[in-house]
Structure formats: C-alpha cells, structure tokens
Tab-separated table of C-alpha atoms in Angstrom:
chain	number	residue	atom	x	y	z
L	1	UNK	CA	7.566	16.905	10.627
L	2	UNK	CA	9.041	17.063	7.382
L	3	UNK	CA	7.672	14.570	4.843
L	4	UNK	CA	8.709	13.760	1.243
L	5	UNK	CA	7.397	11.207	-1.504
L	6	UNK	CA	9.747	9.405	-3.857
L	7	UNK	CA	8.377	8.010	-7.216
L	8	UNK	CA	10.629	5.569	-9.114
L	9	UNK	CA	8.214	4.954	-12.352
L	10	UNK	CA	9.302	2.124	-15.102
L	11	UNK	CA	7.055	0.397	-17.646
L	12	UNK	CA	7.144	-2.716	-15.590
L	13	UNK	CA	7.069	-1.510	-11.850
L	14	UNK	CA	5.959	1.388	-9.915
L	15	UNK	CA	7.299	2.220	-6.575
L	16	UNK	CA	6.642	5.131	-4.182
L	17	UNK	CA	8.468	5.855	-0.880
L	18	UNK	CA	7.191	8.049	1.845
L	19	UNK	CA	10.260	9.526	4.038
L	20	UNK	CA	9.530	11.152	7.260
L	21	UNK	CA	12.644	13.434	8.071
L	22	UNK	CA	14.589	11.756	5.475
L	23	UNK	CA	13.892	8.223	7.098
L	24	UNK	CA	11.737	5.664	5.025
L	25	UNK	CA	8.600	4.998	6.857
L	26	UNK	CA	6.365	3.241	3.929
L	27	UNK	CA	7.032	1.611	0.519
L	28	UNK	CA	4.177	0.728	-2.051
L	29	UNK	CA	5.079	-1.190	-5.004
L	30	UNK	CA	2.917	-1.928	-7.978
L	31	UNK	CA	3.770	-3.949	-11.045
L	32	UNK	CA	2.331	-3.808	-14.508
L	33	UNK	CA	1.787	-7.648	-14.561
L	34	UNK	CA	0.145	-8.050	-11.233
L	35	UNK	CA	-1.733	-4.509	-10.182
L	36	UNK	CA	-3.672	-4.516	-6.937
L	37	UNK	CA	-7.360	-4.467	-7.337
L	38	UNK	CA	-8.654	-2.884	-4.353
L	39	UNK	CA	-11.552	-0.094	-5.249
L	40	UNK	CA	-12.293	-1.975	-8.527
L	41	UNK	CA	-15.988	-2.504	-9.123
L	42	UNK	CA	-16.841	-5.708	-10.997
L	43	UNK	CA	-20.130	-7.560	-12.492
L	44	UNK	CA	-19.471	-10.802	-11.059
L	45	UNK	CA	-21.344	-14.255	-10.933
L	46	UNK	CA	-22.171	-16.143	-7.913
L	47	UNK	CA	-20.790	-19.551	-8.378
L	48	UNK	CA	-21.454	-21.329	-4.990
L	49	UNK	CA	-23.439	-20.229	-1.920
L	50	UNK	CA	-22.161	-21.683	1.373
L	51	UNK	CA	-25.047	-21.482	4.348
L	52	UNK	CA	-22.866	-23.014	6.727
L	53	UNK	CA	-20.324	-19.943	6.327
L	54	UNK	CA	-22.955	-17.319	5.434
L	55	UNK	CA	-21.040	-16.516	2.553
L	56	UNK	CA	-20.762	-17.043	-1.412
L	57	UNK	CA	-17.755	-17.183	-3.800
L	58	UNK	CA	-18.311	-15.085	-6.919
L	59	UNK	CA	-16.484	-15.181	-10.419
L	60	UNK	CA	-15.346	-11.750	-11.066
L	61	UNK	CA	-12.719	-13.018	-13.921
L	62	UNK	CA	-9.861	-13.592	-11.599
L	63	UNK	CA	-7.623	-16.783	-11.411
L	64	UNK	CA	-9.461	-17.799	-8.069
L	65	UNK	CA	-13.137	-16.879	-7.112
L	66	UNK	CA	-13.637	-14.065	-4.770
L	67	UNK	CA	-15.150	-14.273	-1.459
L	68	UNK	CA	-18.060	-12.308	-0.086
L	69	UNK	CA	-19.609	-12.419	3.503
L	70	UNK	CA	-23.428	-12.295	3.797
L	71	UNK	CA	-22.809	-9.072	5.847
L	72	UNK	CA	-21.426	-7.495	3.013
L	73	UNK	CA	-24.682	-8.018	0.565
L	74	UNK	CA	-27.263	-5.271	0.375
L	75	UNK	CA	-30.663	-6.881	0.664
L	76	UNK	CA	-32.544	-6.699	-2.806
L	77	UNK	CA	-35.820	-5.261	-0.989
L	78	UNK	CA	-33.655	-2.520	0.777
L	79	UNK	CA	-31.051	-0.639	-1.409
L	80	UNK	CA	-30.369	1.690	1.515
L	81	UNK	CA	-29.693	-0.946	4.351
L	82	UNK	CA	-26.488	-1.733	5.802
L	83	UNK	CA	-25.897	-5.583	5.481
L	84	UNK	CA	-26.934	-7.656	8.197
L	85	UNK	CA	-25.939	-11.292	9.224
L	86	UNK	CA	-29.179	-12.409	10.270
L	87	UNK	CA	-30.261	-12.609	6.453
L	88	UNK	CA	-29.595	-16.292	5.576
L	89	UNK	CA	-27.117	-16.107	2.642
L	90	UNK	CA	-29.490	-17.927	0.600
L	91	UNK	CA	-31.858	-15.309	0.851
L	92	UNK	CA	-29.669	-12.770	-0.436
L	93	UNK	CA	-27.798	-14.700	-3.493
L	94	UNK	CA	-28.213	-17.592	-5.489
L	95	UNK	CA	-26.059	-19.487	-7.625
L	96	UNK	CA	-25.687	-18.227	-11.230
L	97	UNK	CA	-26.886	-14.621	-9.999
L	98	UNK	CA	-25.144	-11.561	-11.281
L	99	UNK	CA	-23.733	-9.121	-8.568
L	100	UNK	CA	-22.108	-5.748	-8.567
L	101	UNK	CA	-19.313	-5.620	-6.192
L	102	UNK	CA	-16.326	-4.090	-5.035
L	103	UNK	CA	-13.029	-5.429	-4.105
L	104	UNK	CA	-12.026	-4.644	-0.227
L	105	UNK	CA	-8.919	-6.679	-0.241
L	106	UNK	CA	-6.479	-8.208	-2.622
L	107	UNK	CA	-6.102	-11.861	-3.153
L	108	UNK	CA	-3.333	-12.860	-0.661
L	109	UNK	CA	-1.597	-15.953	-0.634
L	110	UNK	CA	-4.020	-18.742	-1.760
L	111	UNK	CA	-6.827	-16.766	-0.545
L	112	UNK	CA	-9.122	-14.837	-3.195
L	113	UNK	CA	-10.018	-11.125	-3.082
L	114	UNK	CA	-12.566	-10.078	-0.270
L	115	UNK	CA	-15.750	-8.360	-1.899
L	116	UNK	CA	-18.830	-5.976	-0.713
L	117	UNK	CA	-21.767	-4.839	-2.511
L	118	UNK	CA	-21.609	-1.473	-0.590
L	119	UNK	CA	-19.703	0.359	-3.268
L	120	UNK	CA	-17.676	3.437	-2.674
L	121	UNK	CA	-15.944	5.853	-4.883
L	122	UNK	CA	-13.191	8.088	-3.529
L	123	UNK	CA	-12.584	11.704	-4.802
L	124	UNK	CA	-9.993	14.019	-3.196
L	125	UNK	CA	-12.182	15.083	-0.093
L	126	UNK	CA	-15.157	12.814	-0.455
L	127	UNK	CA	-16.231	9.390	-0.727
L	128	UNK	CA	-19.519	8.443	-2.285
L	129	UNK	CA	-21.589	5.935	-1.238
L	130	UNK	CA	-24.354	5.535	-3.717
L	131	UNK	CA	-26.611	3.104	-2.003
L	132	UNK	CA	-27.340	5.051	1.051
L	133	UNK	CA	-27.988	8.526	1.979
L	134	UNK	CA	-25.801	8.778	5.087
L	135	UNK	CA	-23.158	11.697	5.694
L	136	UNK	CA	-20.025	10.621	7.640
L	137	UNK	CA	-16.633	12.212	8.720
L	138	UNK	CA	-13.369	10.784	9.188
L	139	UNK	CA	-12.442	10.012	12.703
L	140	UNK	CA	-9.141	11.929	12.399
L	141	UNK	CA	-11.003	15.130	12.194
L	142	UNK	CA	-11.207	15.377	15.784
L	143	UNK	CA	-12.450	19.413	16.418
L	144	UNK	CA	-16.400	19.255	16.788
L	145	UNK	CA	-17.032	22.569	15.272
L	146	UNK	CA	-15.092	21.712	12.257
L	147	UNK	CA	-16.865	18.206	11.902
L	148	UNK	CA	-20.163	20.149	12.214
L	149	UNK	CA	-19.363	22.750	9.717
L	150	UNK	CA	-18.254	20.056	7.146
L	151	UNK	CA	-21.536	18.011	7.630
L	152	UNK	CA	-23.366	20.985	7.187
L	153	UNK	CA	-21.564	22.070	3.726
L	154	UNK	CA	-22.083	18.439	2.542
L	155	UNK	CA	-25.716	18.345	3.266
L	156	UNK	CA	-26.404	22.050	1.427
L	157	UNK	CA	-24.416	20.891	-1.633
L	158	UNK	CA	-26.447	17.762	-1.586
L	159	UNK	CA	-29.792	19.838	-1.334
L	160	UNK	CA	-28.863	22.118	-4.277
L	161	UNK	CA	-28.600	18.744	-6.440
L	162	UNK	CA	-31.832	17.116	-5.675
L	163	UNK	CA	-32.636	16.194	-9.367
L	164	UNK	CA	-29.996	13.081	-8.702
L	165	UNK	CA	-30.943	9.989	-6.498
L	166	UNK	CA	-30.138	10.141	-2.902
L	167	UNK	CA	-26.671	9.158	-2.034
L	168	UNK	CA	-24.484	9.293	1.003
L	169	UNK	CA	-20.748	10.830	1.482
L	170	UNK	CA	-17.863	10.199	3.958
L	171	UNK	CA	-15.493	13.316	4.120
L	172	UNK	CA	-11.958	12.059	4.114
L	173	UNK	CA	-9.093	13.701	6.787
L	174	UNK	CA	-8.005	15.536	3.698
L	175	UNK	CA	-11.385	17.636	3.645
L	176	UNK	CA	-10.327	19.683	6.783
L	177	UNK	CA	-10.509	23.184	6.334
L	178	UNK	CA	-12.166	23.257	2.537
L	179	UNK	CA	-14.925	25.342	1.298
L	180	UNK	CA	-18.193	24.766	-0.439
L	181	UNK	CA	-16.591	25.018	-3.820
L	182	UNK	CA	-14.206	21.951	-3.134
L	183	UNK	CA	-16.988	20.014	-2.181
L	184	UNK	CA	-19.385	20.815	-4.664
L	185	UNK	CA	-16.621	19.937	-7.053
L	186	UNK	CA	-15.973	16.479	-5.604
L	187	UNK	CA	-20.015	15.778	-5.524
L	188	UNK	CA	-20.228	16.610	-9.459
L	189	UNK	CA	-17.109	14.352	-10.322
L	190	UNK	CA	-18.267	11.571	-8.075
L	191	UNK	CA	-21.837	11.672	-9.275
L	192	UNK	CA	-20.685	11.693	-13.134
L	193	UNK	CA	-18.272	8.660	-12.488
L	194	UNK	CA	-21.151	6.628	-10.922
L	195	UNK	CA	-23.548	7.451	-13.662
L	196	UNK	CA	-20.794	6.223	-16.334
L	197	UNK	CA	-20.520	3.054	-14.301
L	198	UNK	CA	-24.323	2.384	-14.320
L	199	UNK	CA	-24.111	2.562	-17.863
L	200	UNK	CA	-21.367	-0.058	-18.210
L	201	UNK	CA	-23.238	-2.144	-15.794
L	202	UNK	CA	-26.315	-2.370	-18.013
L	203	UNK	CA	-24.230	-3.363	-21.209
L	204	UNK	CA	-22.000	-5.715	-19.518
L	205	UNK	CA	-22.159	-9.663	-18.951
L	206	UNK	CA	-20.794	-11.054	-16.106
L	207	UNK	CA	-17.923	-11.477	-15.311
L	208	UNK	CA	-16.620	-8.035	-16.303
L	209	UNK	CA	-14.606	-5.288	-14.995
L	210	UNK	CA	-16.990	-1.928	-14.568
L	211	UNK	CA	-14.367	0.366	-13.180
L	212	UNK	CA	-10.508	0.160	-12.227
L	213	UNK	CA	-9.120	2.583	-9.514
L	214	UNK	CA	-5.960	4.952	-10.467
L	215	UNK	CA	-2.808	3.973	-11.122
L	216	UNK	CA	-0.032	3.947	-8.031
L	217	UNK	CA	1.093	7.220	-8.574
L	218	UNK	CA	-2.281	8.987	-8.863
L	219	UNK	CA	-3.368	7.297	-6.041
L	220	UNK	CA	-0.646	8.336	-3.899
L	221	UNK	CA	-1.543	12.455	-5.029
L	222	UNK	CA	-5.376	11.373	-3.816
L	223	UNK	CA	-4.773	9.561	-0.513
L	224	UNK	CA	-1.235	10.237	0.828
L	225	UNK	CA	-0.492	13.848	0.020
L	226	UNK	CA	-1.148	16.329	3.323
L	227	UNK	CA	0.199	19.530	4.190
L	228	UNK	CA	3.332	18.056	5.875
L	229	UNK	CA	4.694	17.083	2.206
L	230	UNK	CA	7.505	19.279	1.282
L	231	UNK	CA	8.379	17.805	-2.037
L	232	UNK	CA	7.263	15.196	-4.267
L	233	UNK	CA	10.159	14.278	-6.698
L	234	UNK	CA	9.068	11.783	-9.578
L	235	UNK	CA	11.948	10.232	-11.986
L	236	UNK	CA	9.853	9.386	-15.041
L	237	UNK	CA	8.991	12.580	-17.222
L	238	UNK	CA	5.891	10.698	-18.559
L	239	UNK	CA	4.622	10.115	-15.055
L	240	UNK	CA	5.355	13.347	-14.019
L	241	UNK	CA	3.153	15.150	-16.572
L	242	UNK	CA	0.271	12.798	-15.520
L	243	UNK	CA	1.076	13.600	-11.863
L	244	UNK	CA	1.710	17.524	-12.600
L	245	UNK	CA	-1.818	17.454	-14.345
L	246	UNK	CA	-3.722	15.679	-11.794
L	247	UNK	CA	-2.381	17.972	-9.131
L	248	UNK	CA	-3.442	20.847	-11.123
L	249	UNK	CA	-7.003	19.846	-11.540
L	250	UNK	CA	-7.309	17.834	-8.249
L	251	UNK	CA	-4.755	18.864	-5.391
L	252	UNK	CA	-3.976	22.831	-6.588
L	253	UNK	CA	-2.349	23.266	-3.174
L	254	UNK	CA	0.757	20.930	-4.031
L	255	UNK	CA	1.569	23.051	-7.270
L	256	UNK	CA	5.196	23.922	-6.983
L	257	UNK	CA	6.014	20.937	-4.908
L	258	UNK	CA	5.881	18.091	-7.797
L	259	UNK	CA	9.187	18.118	-9.389
L	260	UNK	CA	10.727	16.018	-12.077
L	261	UNK	CA	14.177	14.253	-11.005
L	262	UNK	CA	16.660	14.001	-13.798
L	263	UNK	CA	19.722	13.066	-11.752
L	264	UNK	CA	22.098	10.477	-13.135
L	265	UNK	CA	22.189	8.523	-9.822
L	266	UNK	CA	19.056	6.441	-9.288
L	267	UNK	CA	16.317	8.510	-6.893
L	268	UNK	CA	15.969	5.360	-4.544
L	269	UNK	CA	19.824	5.052	-4.103
L	270	UNK	CA	20.337	8.811	-3.871
L	271	UNK	CA	17.856	8.932	-0.625
L	272	UNK	CA	19.125	5.399	0.485
L	273	UNK	CA	15.672	3.662	0.056
L	274	UNK	CA	17.075	0.663	-1.784
L	275	UNK	CA	19.243	-0.043	1.448
L	276	UNK	CA	16.411	0.219	3.460
L	277	UNK	CA	14.036	-2.020	1.333
L	278	UNK	CA	16.911	-4.690	1.588
L	279	UNK	CA	17.338	-4.169	5.546
L	280	UNK	CA	13.249	-4.655	5.497
L	281	UNK	CA	13.732	-8.071	3.994
L	282	UNK	CA	15.967	-9.092	6.674
L	283	UNK	CA	14.761	-10.952	10.094
L	284	UNK	CA	17.121	-8.859	12.241
L	285	UNK	CA	16.774	-5.302	12.694
L	286	UNK	CA	19.433	-3.614	14.471
L	287	UNK	CA	18.783	-0.601	17.035
L	288	UNK	CA	20.824	2.386	17.665
L	289	UNK	CA	21.798	1.197	20.999
L	290	UNK	CA	23.361	-2.123	20.161
L	291	UNK	CA	20.010	-3.890	20.732
L	292	UNK	CA	17.840	-5.802	18.032
L	293	UNK	CA	14.700	-6.943	16.850
L	294	UNK	CA	13.900	-10.286	15.403
L	295	UNK	CA	10.950	-10.473	13.096
L	296	UNK	CA	9.101	-13.481	12.097
L	297	UNK	CA	6.423	-13.684	9.577
L	298	UNK	CA	4.260	-16.727	9.512
L	299	UNK	CA	0.770	-17.677	7.852
L	300	UNK	CA	-0.717	-17.406	11.447
L	301	UNK	CA	0.872	-14.256	13.009
L	302	UNK	CA	4.117	-12.278	13.139
L	303	UNK	CA	6.143	-12.382	16.105
L	304	UNK	CA	8.745	-9.611	17.331
L	305	UNK	CA	11.319	-10.321	19.669
L	306	UNK	CA	13.201	-7.540	21.538
L	307	UNK	CA	16.958	-8.149	22.546
L	308	UNK	CA	19.559	-6.042	24.249
L	309	UNK	CA	22.269	-7.614	22.136
L	310	UNK	CA	25.392	-5.640	22.816
L	311	UNK	CA	23.674	-2.599	24.876
L	312	UNK	CA	24.779	-2.961	28.416
L	313	UNK	CA	23.745	0.526	29.703
L	314	UNK	CA	25.468	2.974	31.978
L	315	UNK	CA	23.411	2.612	35.298
L	316	UNK	CA	21.631	-0.721	36.175
L	317	UNK	CA	19.756	-3.663	34.429
L	318	UNK	CA	16.187	-2.364	34.563
L	319	UNK	CA	17.369	0.901	32.966
L	320	UNK	CA	18.954	-0.695	30.325
L	321	UNK	CA	15.878	-2.877	29.580
L	322	UNK	CA	13.819	0.223	29.755
L	323	UNK	CA	15.795	2.180	27.220
L	324	UNK	CA	16.014	-0.692	24.808
L	325	UNK	CA	12.109	-1.119	25.217
L	326	UNK	CA	11.541	2.524	24.449
L	327	UNK	CA	13.873	2.381	21.342
L	328	UNK	CA	12.384	-0.934	20.014
L	329	UNK	CA	8.737	0.636	20.519
L	330	UNK	CA	9.140	3.386	18.074
L	331	UNK	CA	11.316	0.879	15.718
L	332	UNK	CA	8.790	-1.525	15.575
L	333	UNK	CA	6.027	0.982	14.559
L	334	UNK	CA	8.277	2.127	11.637
L	335	UNK	CA	8.864	-1.614	10.554
L	336	UNK	CA	5.110	-2.756	10.512
L	337	UNK	CA	4.455	-0.040	8.080
L	338	UNK	CA	7.679	-0.331	6.085
L	339	UNK	CA	7.272	-4.399	5.849
L	340	UNK	CA	3.270	-3.961	5.610
L	341	UNK	CA	2.649	-6.274	8.301
L	342	UNK	CA	-0.968	-7.373	8.899
L	343	UNK	CA	-2.832	-9.606	11.018
L	344	UNK	CA	-2.156	-10.713	14.490
L	345	UNK	CA	1.082	-9.565	15.713
L	346	UNK	CA	2.771	-10.385	18.889
L	347	UNK	CA	5.604	-8.410	20.486
L	348	UNK	CA	7.953	-9.443	22.887
L	349	UNK	CA	9.384	-6.842	24.829
L	350	UNK	CA	12.138	-7.727	27.343
L	351	UNK	CA	10.419	-8.123	30.777
L	352	UNK	CA	10.177	-4.961	32.843
L	353	UNK	CA	9.608	-5.146	36.789
L	354	UNK	CA	8.984	-1.440	37.000
L	355	UNK	CA	4.943	-0.604	36.152
L	356	UNK	CA	5.651	3.083	35.176
L	357	UNK	CA	8.331	1.733	32.714
L	358	UNK	CA	5.594	-0.531	31.144
L	359	UNK	CA	3.388	2.323	30.836
L	360	UNK	CA	5.765	4.688	29.038
L	361	UNK	CA	6.696	1.948	26.734
L	362	UNK	CA	2.815	1.373	25.873
L	363	UNK	CA	2.555	5.147	25.716
L	364	UNK	CA	5.377	5.454	23.170
L	365	UNK	CA	4.186	2.355	20.931
L	366	UNK	CA	0.696	3.867	20.858
L	367	UNK	CA	2.092	7.416	19.822
L	368	UNK	CA	4.436	5.889	17.087
L	369	UNK	CA	1.361	3.912	15.560
L	370	UNK	CA	-0.749	7.184	15.465
L	371	UNK	CA	0.940	8.025	11.877
L	372	UNK	CA	0.131	4.412	10.542
L	373	UNK	CA	-2.430	4.508	7.533
L	374	UNK	CA	-3.579	1.105	8.538
L	375	UNK	CA	-6.029	0.374	11.416
L	376	UNK	CA	-4.361	-0.850	14.486
L	377	UNK	CA	-5.696	-2.622	17.782
L	378	UNK	CA	-3.204	-3.274	20.986
L	379	UNK	CA	-3.380	-4.321	24.353
L	380	UNK	CA	-1.568	-3.513	27.339
L	381	UNK	CA	1.626	-5.013	28.220
L	382	UNK	CA	1.090	-8.246	29.808
L	383	UNK	CA	2.609	-10.045	32.977
L	384	UNK	CA	4.890	-11.967	30.341
L	385	UNK	CA	6.015	-8.629	28.813
L	386	UNK	CA	3.882	-9.177	25.411
L	387	UNK	CA	1.727	-6.581	23.657
L	388	UNK	CA	-0.634	-8.339	21.249
L	389	UNK	CA	-2.114	-6.160	18.353
L	390	UNK	CA	-3.961	-6.314	15.411
L	391	UNK	CA	-3.131	-4.453	11.741
L	392	UNK	CA	-5.611	-4.489	9.083
L	393	UNK	CA	-4.171	-6.352	6.409
L	394	UNK	CA	-5.414	-4.825	2.705
L	395	UNK	CA	-2.509	-6.000	0.622
L	396	UNK	CA	0.523	-8.479	0.475
L	397	UNK	CA	3.495	-7.815	2.741
L	398	UNK	CA	6.891	-6.282	1.394
L	399	UNK	CA	8.442	-9.861	1.841
L	400	UNK	CA	5.571	-11.742	-0.038
L	401	UNK	CA	5.893	-8.938	-2.882
L	402	UNK	CA	9.618	-9.371	-3.472
L	403	UNK	CA	10.385	-12.991	-2.459
L	404	UNK	CA	9.532	-16.291	-2.688
L	405	UNK	CA	10.025	-19.310	-0.597
L	406	UNK	CA	13.535	-20.775	-1.167
L	407	UNK	CA	13.532	-24.308	-2.477
L	408	UNK	CA	17.250	-25.251	-1.583
L	409	UNK	CA	16.171	-25.068	2.101
L	410	UNK	CA	12.590	-26.506	1.579
L	411	UNK	CA	10.896	-23.389	2.145
L	412	UNK	CA	12.312	-22.292	5.643
L	413	UNK	CA	13.534	-19.054	4.318
L	414	UNK	CA	13.214	-16.683	0.975
L	415	UNK	CA	14.835	-15.300	-1.858
L	416	UNK	CA	14.130	-12.605	-4.138
L	417	UNK	CA	12.083	-13.932	-7.482
L	418	UNK	CA	13.679	-13.925	-10.812
L	419	UNK	CA	11.238	-11.068	-11.547
L	420	UNK	CA	12.663	-8.957	-8.685
L	421	UNK	CA	16.010	-9.604	-9.746
L	422	UNK	CA	15.445	-8.770	-13.500
L	423	UNK	CA	14.225	-5.525	-12.580
L	424	UNK	CA	17.212	-4.637	-10.512
L	425	UNK	CA	19.203	-5.685	-13.546
L	426	UNK	CA	17.559	-3.069	-15.652
L	427	UNK	CA	17.896	-0.623	-12.872
L	428	UNK	CA	21.814	-1.345	-12.884
L	429	UNK	CA	22.390	-1.078	-16.527
L	430	UNK	CA	20.501	2.220	-16.579
L	431	UNK	CA	22.547	3.354	-13.570
L	432	UNK	CA	25.888	2.002	-15.422
L	433	UNK	CA	24.762	3.777	-18.687
L	434	UNK	CA	24.334	7.180	-17.315
L	435	UNK	CA	27.906	6.789	-15.654
L	436	UNK	CA	30.036	5.094	-18.190
L	437	UNK	CA	30.563	5.192	-21.867
L	438	UNK	CA	30.641	1.712	-23.381
L	439	UNK	CA	29.749	-0.223	-26.947
L	440	UNK	CA	27.309	-2.392	-24.944
L	441	UNK	CA	26.754	-4.669	-21.610
L	442	UNK	CA	27.030	-8.134	-20.718
L	443	UNK	CA	24.897	-9.430	-17.969
L	444	UNK	CA	26.027	-12.485	-15.670
L	445	UNK	CA	23.327	-13.873	-13.991
L	446	UNK	CA	21.938	-17.280	-12.927
L	447	UNK	CA	19.868	-19.393	-15.389
L	448	UNK	CA	16.568	-18.913	-13.995
L	449	UNK	CA	17.128	-15.253	-14.350
L	450	UNK	CA	18.630	-15.435	-17.736
L	451	UNK	CA	15.824	-17.527	-19.078
L	452	UNK	CA	13.331	-14.972	-17.832
L	453	UNK	CA	15.379	-11.888	-19.327
L	454	UNK	CA	15.358	-13.866	-22.496
L	455	UNK	CA	11.650	-15.045	-22.554
L	456	UNK	CA	9.035	-13.038	-20.261
L	457	UNK	CA	11.068	-9.874	-20.178
L	458	UNK	CA	12.224	-9.974	-23.708
L	459	UNK	CA	10.318	-6.957	-24.859
L	460	UNK	CA	11.345	-5.048	-21.881
L	461	UNK	CA	15.160	-5.711	-22.776
L	462	UNK	CA	14.311	-4.570	-26.306
L	463	UNK	CA	12.828	-1.152	-25.033
L	464	UNK	CA	15.844	-0.813	-22.912
L	465	UNK	CA	18.383	-1.494	-25.865
L	466	UNK	CA	16.403	1.309	-27.716
L	467	UNK	CA	16.333	3.846	-24.860
L	468	UNK	CA	20.102	3.434	-24.100
L	469	UNK	CA	20.987	2.689	-27.787
L	470	UNK	CA	23.313	-0.134	-26.728
L	471	UNK	CA	23.177	-3.863	-27.316
L	472	UNK	CA	22.715	-6.049	-23.969
L	473	UNK	CA	23.888	-9.726	-23.766
L	474	UNK	CA	23.576	-12.230	-21.224
L	475	UNK	CA	25.560	-15.229	-20.124
L	476	UNK	CA	24.440	-17.814	-17.426
L	477	UNK	CA	26.971	-18.315	-14.558
L	478	UNK	CA	26.215	-21.889	-13.154
L	479	UNK	CA	27.758	-20.736	-9.796
L	480	UNK	CA	25.470	-17.738	-9.211
L	481	UNK	CA	22.341	-17.992	-6.909
L	482	UNK	CA	19.233	-16.731	-8.174
L	483	UNK	CA	19.869	-13.379	-6.530
L	484	UNK	CA	23.164	-12.844	-7.826
L	485	UNK	CA	24.428	-11.080	-10.943
L	486	UNK	CA	26.832	-8.715	-12.462
L	487	UNK	CA	26.607	-6.263	-15.333
L	488	UNK	CA	29.768	-5.801	-17.329
L	489	UNK	CA	30.968	-3.241	-19.846
L	490	UNK	CA	31.211	-4.970	-23.248
C-alpha cells in the first residue's frame, strides 16, 4: 500500500494529512493558541482529593483542574510499583501536595485533562519508563524471534550503562529490524532527557511545565513514519528545514523522501484534502454504490446508520444488502479515523438474514480497523444487525476542533468557528496572490469574522500583508453567514 504524508504549516495552524493510495485517511490539526498537551509533564498541586471517586483534582496551570485516578498514582513507598486501586486515594495524596504528572488525555469539552504519575518519554524506537525496570515490546511486532531478539538487545544495552538508576523501556513498532546502535542511541538520548527534567523538577514550584512534547510536524516524523511512506511533502520552508534536520538525526532511512512543496496551488487543494475535510463535517457520507451512511455524534456515543439509498443491485434484496454492508464496513473504518470519533460507537448495518454474510461483513470491518492507530474493541453483529464498539479517545474529534454549536438553531447543528473561517480567508488570499496580480485585496465577510480579523488576528493580518507585500481591507456583509466570505481584487 502506497502512503504519503502532506504537511500544511502556517504560524497560526499546522495540519498533517495521511494519504493511502491517494485517499485521505487521517487528519491532524494543531493550532498555536490551543496546542494539544498529551505527553507534557507538569509539576502540579493537588487541590482536592475525592475518596468516593478514588481520584483527585490537580492544578497544573490550565483553565480547569486536571483529573487523576488512584490507579495512576505510584505509592510513595514503592517507586517501581504499578498503581493499584486498593490504595485509598487519601493514602496516596493530600491537598496541597506537589505531584509530578504526565498528561494522558487532552481536555475534552467540559472535562479537564487526564493525568498519570507513570512517566513515559518516547523516542524514535523506544519509550522510557523512569519509575520501573520492565522491558516491554509493542504487540504489533508479532514475530516471536524478533521480539526475543529486541528484548535481549535492550537488556544488553542497559547492562552496559549500569552507572545509571534502573529504568524500563518499551520497544515501539518502528523498532522492528533495528540494531544495537539505534537502541543504544535512543537509550542515551532518553536518559539525558530524563536527567534534564529531574533538574527542572528540583528548581520548579507547582504548578509548572517541566517538559513539552514535540510540535505536530516532528511528532508525525517520530510516530507515523513507516517503510510504506513514499513521500513527505511540506509547504513551509522553515518547517521543511526543521523536519529535514530531525530526519537526518533520528530517522535517516527517510532521507530523500522529505521534500519542500513550492507550487502555486495550495498543497491540500492539489491532493483534494480540503474537499475531504469538508465532507467529513457532514452527517451524510455517500458510498460509491449509491448507498450512504448517516453519522451522528453526541455526548454519550456516536451512531452510524447504513442505508441502501439509490443502490438497487442486480440480483436480489439480500445480495444488495450484503454488498452495501461490505462497502459500508470499509467506509466506516475510514470515517472513524478521519473524523477521530472516540468512545462508544453503535453501527446499524442493514439487517442480513444470511449468517455467512454477517461473518464476512464482520471480518471486513475488523480487517479495515487493523490500520487504525487508536485502540478499538468490537462485538459481533447482533440479532438487530448492530455492531457495538469502542475506540480510544485521546483528542477532540475533527468536528469539535473545527466547528461550534449553531446559535441560530439552538445548538442542534454546528458551523465553522470564526477562527476557522479566518484561517480559510488567509489561505484564500495566499492562493489568489500566487495566481493573480493585484494592488490589494478586499475581504467581504460576516461581522464576527471581520471583528476577529481586526482584533485577535490583527498581527497575523499584518504578517500576511508583509509577506504578500499588498494591503488587505475588510468589509462587513450583513447578509453573510459566519461561514461565508469572498476575497475581491482591489
């Protein structure tokens, strides 16, 4: 399978798209004003312990206090232990206590971040766990001989560095086939990093940031790159140099596959990514056969309904239903990744009377889910034609990042935020500036968008004017909705 990564980088927003055989499968978005914090390490202060919930709230300097369960806290008298729920929370922490914690889940909606004291530091091939001496291997490496070889390799490298305090490591999927030098380099890097974090811990007062994870483009190179990636295209020269330097040092096998995209047409437009993102914000997903999916995301769960639509088949009703369900199974797996839907998901396939058809649809769906980076669990097709599943939720869904509840319809639907529209305006101005000569540009938009452009985004507007060397003016159009805008040559 041919895979490709596209990076659209601006000072305000970074977007990374993963394409398989030219089709968008994953989209990652990180905004400068609201970067994800998963992987960050903080020195926090316990503000409240809740015995009834076996949990505590910890102030780590964010708007909302973060949440930590007793099972995620290492007892003070046993630094190498894995957390156990039988320890009462009040025996583990008390109000006002300082705690070194790592974020495992970003704040989502009204919920604060989730924390753990089981610190882990990822590198290219290894994940270091400073509080224990366990050596683990990714379950995605299935060959037993390779697993044993890697385990022995890590243990030998650890023995040669016995002057350090004992610590544990997990070999990542990318470690398959690597040699002793790569393992040793990762161990040295991670131990130096942990030593520097310990220095900051001693000098800091809670709440304080001790360590921040890499930027989106560098995390992509660390976590998503695999031998199937044929090309990585980046439309920012500055980001290209950073990624190139990172690749040269830590991912040398990708040398020659990273390239700077300097074309006039925006990179996401050229590969159809913008259209796919807009389609992923719609409830309805058309299938090639003529059938369609209806996806509804709620607070409690996500429901997906499969319909035959205009597909009437060529033989009989059962065959029509079977073919629609087969196509829907593959399409649903892709939509889960693309929209980053998590939590409980209920899929209502069209009822099938043939038991073998049910099994084939189940196998097709499970096979398609194997490429998902998030952990999933599925049930068999029920008597009602339903598949119940869970998908691990670690960040906001695509809809929650790009959209907000619509005030006009009392929150029954969503529309793009003013911030999202502003960034679309910037991209449209850049696109037009590359294609046409003009003395300046006039942006027609709704009042909320123009107000944001003149206030919160004013510095970005100034930077853009300096970059294109043309003035930009704004005009409110009362009849425009928040998502509507036009850029006119002045």
